[in-house]
Amino acid sequence: MQRGPIHLRHFLLWLLFAQANAELPMCKESDYHFEYTECDVLGSRWRVAVPNKADTCTGLPDPVKGTQCTFSCSEGEFLNMQSQQCQKCAVGTYSLGTGEAFDEWDSLPSGFVTHGLPTNGWDDHTDCSNSTWTPKGDYVASNTDECTATLSYAVSLKKPGTVTFEYFYPDNSIYFEFYVQNDQCQSTDTESRWMKISESNFSKYGAELNSGNNVLYWRTTAYTLQGSAVKPVLLRNIAISGVAYTSECFHCKPGTYSAKAGSARCTPCPAETYSNKGAIVCHQCEQDKYSVAGSGSCKSRPACTNSDYFYTHTPCDSEGKTQLMYKWIEPKICSETVEGAVKLPASGEKQTCPPCNPGFFVTNSSTCEPCNDGFYSNGTACTKCPSGTEPVMGLEYKWWNTMPSNMKSSIFQREFSESEHSTAWEVAGEYVYTTPGDQDTDYLMLMLNVPGYRLPQSMAKDSERSELSRITFVFETTCTADCKFYFLAGYNQWNNDVVEQWKGSNRKQSYSYLIQSNSTTSFTWTFQRTEELNMERKYSADAAKIFSIHITNVIRGVASQCRRCALSSAKAGSACVPCPPGHYMVNETGVCKSCPPNTFIRADQPVGEAACVQCGPNTQRNKAHTACLSDCALDIQTKGGALLHYDFSPLSNVTAFHSSPRFTNKGLRYFNHFNLGVCGKEGRVPAACVDNVTESRREVKGYICQSTVVPSDIRSQSMVSTQPFIIGDSLIGVTTDTTLDSISSPKWLFPSASSLPDVIFYYKSSETTQACKQGRSATVRLRCNPTVTAEDHITLPSNCSEGTCDGCTFHFLWQSQHACPLCTKNHYREIVSACIQGIQRTTYVWQQPLQCYGGESLPAQKVSACVTLDFWLKFGVSTGTIAAVLLISISCYFWKKTRKLQYKYSKLMMSSEGRECELPTADSCAIMEGEDAEDDLMDLTKKSFFTKIKSFSRERTSDGFDSVPLKSSSRRQREEDSDDA
């Protein structure tokens, strides 16, 4: 109802226009075209005539009611606006009906937009203006540098539709995604937006679109971390359905044709034909010209050269003969009749066929067939394996009379075209080699499909420790240019990862690769002569040769030998009787002997005493006798004689850490990410590194592994991990020595001022590379640092910031309090406090610097009773006082005794007066008794001490002597009379 006035306005404007142009000539059908007005709310519209040029004619047809907005035409039809009915496209043209197609890329079609931006996290000053999608004629190619290139196209759909396109995505160094944003800028599902790796040709992809506005995005980002060339993503044949209608059909492009009306697609012309634009049939090229499939013209045939043919060995005939034969490369484009052309060399003489490959036998028809189960062969006849043995299953190719049925060769052209030779690698008796290609930039690929891998029955019980499989091949390259030889391992039918690459000429050599996952299904060898874009073939003589290929433990493989089982018990029903665990079998006798103590059985040498390998220091063999482990506990004797006890179990969990940021030439930031698990008991969880970019989810497991991590918003992930590899998958030993089993960990890598030695874990990997022919190895130094509370304080050498100085041996320093020896009584001392208020405290403290953790705890503080200083001071004063009083008393006592002796002496002297030289006669015993009487007499005087002194001083005679009172004369007389009588 609201659109009524608007329609009336259209009519009035049309009438005014008609009056203003009344004097112009009447319009013809070629002077105008029809268009529909916008749909109203009821889904209706008007068809109006629009002049091709303004003010050129008059008398345009009146507007009429148009078809419903939901009206559409089928594929191969277009809407005739005159009749408003669908009609079939004429021959030589095509139509998608309600869609549009883009199959010509001489330039970007109208509506397409491309631009390059720095990848998230980069320096904003990085110039990515030239990192865009580039039209290449039949397709558009992505960028190959480290910028993000986006190709977008906006389309409005009247009803739900689809988008389909073809893409070629051969290199997983590029992350390629396609997604759609709707009116609300909501993108498609994260998981479905990532494209799968292509095998050898274009793949087709389709997605549903909702009605309304849709913006289609194709986005690529390359990561050239190893400096190698990256193959671009190619995009072509984009088709979109669900648009309102198409009012015309499109002419077939040159090289294609449409022979019938109502075609939705044009058919490419076959080889040796061509067509022009809008063709209904392809024309045959002239005799001296040629063309490849889908060509719009023919080219003159060049003169044949040595690069136009190859040599091969024919299969053995019924007589057991083969011969060297030369063949033209197909399709043949050269001419033998042109001046200067070379002729095809004649075939060689017939020779006796070499034997079949190991595991095969020669049939009566001189063909090679595989031996039956339980048999083995050296290439002539099959022999049954003896009792107590089992066949060693695998694939081994060293004779090349025919290409094995599970191998095929193909050519990928960097500048993609429809031209494909029938062969890229050809058999030549003792080797298989690369034939000349159309261009020197071609990738010549040889693919070997493998059904899977299985351990022998005797090793299946210990599958976690045994080597699943290994591929070994011998090759050489001869180059005059910058050729490259790649070895790739495929982890599903969509994905191949480059394992190793070689540049330039390489002498005949062997390469071995350890297969750790049973998901591996194919191997590819690829040879490219040069990356220089040149249409001429200048380096056709450059070639790669593979002499032999050997893969072990292949499901449905063949056996070249049998071996006795000596690792573990066989499964039920097996004819193999193995030795018990920890025993080896004596050659040719079948007798089992026990390995020495603490040795393990090496899987690659299961027979003989050499299979017993001694475990390294401080490690113990596992229960299956296939490897050595550390239970994270060990005792170490120091040079000073002290015994240190360690318990690293808190560090046994897998720990992740990464190096400092690294940058590519264009400034892309990435990290070397490590996962590490130093030790653990049986059944421990190994460290694992995974590729989370491709759908293969390739994963490697061991003690230490590394992957490359790129911080990015790609894939809606914070981290993109790729290129995982194992650094250490076996533990060699644990010691404080800086060298063990030819692996060295110099002290200068991690200087330390501590007197406590570092405990070093040594690891080794059996996976070899071109640079590391002995495999990779690693050392992990555990250093005591009680101040570090985090369990993941792991650092790399300062002068080798990527963890390795030579690319083969990696070094890590792990500082932790859990790396310290367990504490004992020798690590603390006691401090005794002063006696305070009768209490004395004994406190225990750690010796500094502290070099232990855990173990014995510090003893609790001790409290004991004691006597204080005040008590002893008082006791001393009291004792001193008593001693002084006692001393004075003793002095007085002896003084008094002295006085008595003086008195006695005086008496003796007085008794001897007048008798010179005569001593007085000794008194009788009564004298001694009388002393007391006299003393008593003296005491009875009761005179004071001072009075006595005064009297004593007065009693001194004039001659200075003291006067002594004598007895009375009467008494003296009586004594004398008595004496006379």
mmCIF file of C-alpha atoms in Angstrom, residues 645 820-828 846 850-858:
data_model
loop_
_atom_site.group_PDB
_atom_site.id
_atom_site.type_symbol
_atom_site.label_atom_id
_atom_site.label_comp_id
_atom_site.label_asym_id
_atom_site.label_seq_id
_atom_site.Cartn_x
_atom_site.Cartn_y
_atom_site.Cartn_z
ATOM 1 C CA HIS A 645 70.066 -37.828 47.465
ATOM 2 C CA CYS A 820 68.320 -29.631 44.706
ATOM 3 C CA PRO A 821 69.440 -32.635 46.740
ATOM 4 C CA LEU A 822 67.239 -33.678 49.619
ATOM 5 C CA CYS A 823 68.082 -31.923 52.866
ATOM 6 C CA THR A 824 69.900 -33.852 55.653
ATOM 7 C CA LYS A 825 71.385 -32.994 59.086
ATOM 8 C CA ASN A 826 74.496 -31.727 57.353
ATOM 9 C CA HIS A 827 72.546 -28.864 55.810
ATOM 10 C CA TYR A 828 71.581 -27.061 59.054
ATOM 11 C CA TRP A 846 69.995 -23.759 57.300
ATOM 12 C CA LEU A 850 71.141 -23.094 50.959
ATOM 13 C CA GLN A 851 71.734 -26.007 48.544
ATOM 14 C CA CYS A 852 68.987 -28.460 49.342
ATOM 15 C CA TYR A 853 65.215 -28.780 49.255
ATOM 16 C CA GLY A 854 62.745 -31.173 50.834
ATOM 17 C CA GLY A 855 64.089 -34.169 52.691
ATOM 18 C CA GLU A 856 64.547 -33.607 56.402
ATOM 19 C CA SER A 857 62.843 -30.548 57.831
ATOM 20 C CA LEU A 858 64.428 -28.167 60.269
#
